[in-house]
């Protein structure tokens, strides 16, 4: 297990990608490593944009490397998901595609809506 506390400002998105790369270098092939970095940046971007955090609030990025799978969790202490909004909001060229991408590229993903809110995904090794 490996954990990194990031701050809720946009600079952390590049930090998160770099952290995932450093943590998983040599443990995943280059294509899967790129997938993990992409999805990590979607989830950290969401936490920064949508969780209603202040700049000094932390977003936690946790990476667990198992024998068969890599599990990534992004934890924010924010207000949580408004599921009705997610279901009703139309997806268009402006956005709403981040979680669709997470669903397509990962092997499994989910939202743990109990506080502190966690969005996680797994990519099999
Ligand atoms: N960490 C979070 N806390 C609260 N709400 C969230 C969080 N992450 C996502 N959401 C909600 O889920 C919605 C869908 O997220 P998604 O990443 O699919 O789209 P988006 O961020 O709106 O657009 P895009 O990712 O395409 O730029 C968001 O608009 C937001 O309402
Ligand atoms: Mg998004």
Short mmCIF file of C-alpha atoms and ligand atoms in Angstrom, two decimals:
data_model
loop_
_atom_site.label_atom_id
_atom_site.label_comp_id
_atom_site.label_asym_id
_atom_site.label_seq_id
_atom_site.Cartn_x
_atom_site.Cartn_y
_atom_site.Cartn_z
CA UNK A 1 0.00 0.00 0.00
CA UNK A 2 1.14 3.45 -0.75
CA UNK A 3 -0.54 6.73 -0.09
CA UNK A 4 0.01 10.31 -1.07
CA UNK A 5 -1.76 13.38 0.26
CA UNK A 6 -2.25 15.99 -2.38
CA UNK A 7 -3.68 19.47 -2.04
CA UNK A 8 -6.92 20.40 -3.75
CA UNK A 9 -5.48 22.87 -6.21
CA UNK A 10 -5.01 22.18 -9.89
CA UNK A 11 -1.23 21.70 -9.66
CA UNK A 12 -1.91 18.40 -7.98
CA UNK A 13 -3.19 16.85 -11.17
CA UNK A 14 0.29 16.65 -12.66
CA UNK A 15 1.65 15.65 -9.24
CA UNK A 16 -0.84 12.76 -9.17
CA UNK A 17 0.22 11.49 -12.59
CA UNK A 18 3.87 11.70 -11.61
CA UNK A 19 3.23 9.90 -8.32
CA UNK A 20 1.37 7.08 -10.10
CA UNK A 21 4.19 6.74 -12.63
CA UNK A 22 6.88 6.63 -9.94
CA UNK A 23 4.90 4.17 -7.81
CA UNK A 24 4.08 1.80 -10.67
CA UNK A 25 7.21 2.04 -12.78
CA UNK A 26 8.40 -1.51 -13.50
CA UNK A 27 5.22 -3.02 -12.03
CA UNK A 28 2.93 -2.39 -15.01
CA UNK A 29 3.62 -2.37 -18.73
CA UNK A 30 3.77 1.02 -20.46
CA UNK A 31 0.22 0.91 -21.90
CA UNK A 32 -1.40 0.01 -18.58
CA UNK A 33 0.75 2.51 -16.75
CA UNK A 34 -0.47 5.21 -19.15
CA UNK A 35 -4.08 4.09 -18.53
CA UNK A 36 -3.59 4.35 -14.76
CA UNK A 37 -2.10 7.82 -15.15
CA UNK A 38 -4.97 8.98 -17.36
CA UNK A 39 -7.70 7.70 -15.06
CA UNK A 40 -5.89 8.98 -11.97
CA UNK A 41 -5.84 12.45 -13.48
CA UNK A 42 -9.59 12.25 -14.30
CA UNK A 43 -10.43 11.35 -10.69
CA UNK A 44 -8.10 13.90 -9.12
CA UNK A 45 -9.42 16.57 -11.51
CA UNK A 46 -12.95 15.68 -10.41
CA UNK A 47 -12.02 15.94 -6.74
CA UNK A 48 -10.44 19.35 -7.33
CA UNK A 49 -13.34 20.63 -9.46
CA UNK A 50 -16.44 19.05 -7.96
CA UNK A 51 -15.85 18.19 -4.30
CA UNK A 52 -16.19 21.79 -3.10
CA UNK A 53 -12.90 21.73 -1.25
CA UNK A 54 -10.82 24.67 -0.15
CA UNK A 55 -7.32 25.03 -1.53
CA UNK A 56 -5.73 23.77 1.66
CA UNK A 57 -7.91 20.64 1.84
CA UNK A 58 -6.22 17.39 0.95
CA UNK A 59 -7.14 14.97 -1.78
CA UNK A 60 -5.70 11.55 -1.04
CA UNK A 61 -4.41 9.27 -3.72
CA UNK A 62 -3.96 5.65 -2.62
CA UNK A 63 -2.38 3.00 -4.80
CA UNK A 64 -2.46 -0.67 -3.84
CA UNK A 65 -0.47 -3.11 -5.92
CA UNK A 66 -1.85 -6.64 -5.71
CA UNK A 67 -0.69 -9.79 -7.41
CA UNK A 68 -3.32 -9.55 -10.14
CA UNK A 69 -4.53 -5.98 -10.07
CA UNK A 70 -3.62 -2.39 -9.32
CA UNK A 71 -6.23 -0.58 -7.21
CA UNK A 72 -6.29 3.22 -7.21
CA UNK A 73 -8.49 5.25 -4.88
CA UNK A 74 -8.97 9.02 -4.80
CA UNK A 75 -10.41 10.18 -1.50
CA UNK A 76 -11.76 13.66 -0.88
CA UNK A 77 -13.49 14.97 2.21
CA UNK A 78 -15.92 17.01 0.15
CA UNK A 79 -19.69 17.27 -0.04
CA UNK A 80 -20.07 14.04 -1.98
CA UNK A 81 -21.93 13.08 -5.10
CA UNK A 82 -25.26 14.40 -6.23
CA UNK A 83 -26.30 11.26 -8.07
CA UNK A 84 -29.48 12.77 -9.49
CA UNK A 85 -27.39 15.48 -11.10
CA UNK A 86 -24.99 12.94 -12.58
CA UNK A 87 -27.82 10.93 -14.10
CA UNK A 88 -29.74 13.95 -15.41
CA UNK A 89 -26.88 16.02 -16.73
CA UNK A 90 -26.50 15.69 -20.48
CA UNK A 91 -23.07 14.68 -21.72
CA UNK A 92 -21.94 16.87 -24.55
CA UNK A 93 -18.78 18.33 -26.02
CA UNK A 94 -18.27 20.39 -22.87
CA UNK A 95 -17.94 17.49 -20.49
CA UNK A 96 -19.43 14.76 -18.43
CA UNK A 97 -17.19 12.13 -19.98
CA UNK A 98 -14.59 11.58 -17.27
CA UNK A 99 -16.38 8.77 -15.46
CA UNK A 100 -17.49 7.23 -18.75
CA UNK A 101 -13.81 7.03 -19.66
CA UNK A 102 -12.98 5.52 -16.27
CA UNK A 103 -15.63 2.86 -16.92
CA UNK A 104 -14.33 2.08 -20.39
CA UNK A 105 -10.63 1.91 -19.65
CA UNK A 106 -10.58 0.28 -16.21
CA UNK A 107 -11.45 -3.33 -15.44
CA UNK A 108 -13.62 -2.30 -12.47
CA UNK A 109 -14.53 0.97 -10.82
CA UNK A 110 -16.91 2.37 -8.30
CA UNK A 111 -17.96 5.18 -6.00
CA UNK A 112 -17.98 4.75 -2.23
CA UNK A 113 -20.44 7.44 -1.28
CA UNK A 114 -19.95 7.21 2.48
CA UNK A 115 -17.70 9.98 3.80
CA UNK A 116 -14.89 10.54 3.08
CA UNK A 117 -15.96 10.01 -0.51
CA UNK A 118 -13.88 7.65 -2.57
CA UNK A 119 -13.83 6.97 -6.27
CA UNK A 120 -11.73 3.94 -7.18
CA UNK A 121 -10.74 1.86 -10.17
CA UNK A 122 -8.74 -1.28 -10.87
CA UNK A 123 -6.56 -2.22 -13.80
CA UNK A 124 -5.53 -5.86 -13.98
CA UNK A 125 -1.82 -6.47 -14.37
N1 LIG B 1 -15.16 13.91 -6.31
C1 LIG B 1 -16.41 14.30 -6.62
N2 LIG B 1 -17.21 14.91 -5.69
C2 LIG B 1 -18.47 15.31 -6.02
N3 LIG B 1 -19.04 15.15 -7.23
C3 LIG B 1 -18.29 14.58 -8.19
C4 LIG B 1 -16.95 14.11 -7.94
N4 LIG B 1 -16.48 13.55 -9.10
C5 LIG B 1 -17.46 13.66 -10.00
N5 LIG B 1 -18.54 14.29 -9.48
C6 LIG B 1 -19.83 14.55 -10.17
O1 LIG B 1 -19.95 13.63 -11.23
C7 LIG B 1 -20.16 14.33 -12.45
C8 LIG B 1 -19.58 13.53 -13.59
O2 LIG B 1 -18.13 13.51 -13.54
P1 LIG B 1 -17.34 13.36 -14.91
O3 LIG B 1 -15.89 13.34 -14.61
O4 LIG B 1 -17.92 12.20 -15.65
O5 LIG B 1 -17.73 14.66 -15.74
P2 LIG B 1 -17.21 16.18 -15.58
O6 LIG B 1 -16.08 16.24 -14.60
O7 LIG B 1 -18.42 17.02 -15.31
O8 LIG B 1 -16.67 16.48 -17.05
P3 LIG B 1 -15.30 15.98 -17.73
O9 LIG B 1 -14.69 14.96 -16.80
O10 LIG B 1 -15.73 15.40 -19.04
O11 LIG B 1 -14.45 17.22 -17.85
C9 LIG B 1 -19.54 15.69 -12.23
O12 LIG B 1 -20.09 16.67 -13.09
C10 LIG B 1 -19.89 15.95 -10.77
O13 LIG B 1 -21.24 16.41 -10.64
MG1 LIG B 2 -14.42 14.92 -14.78
#
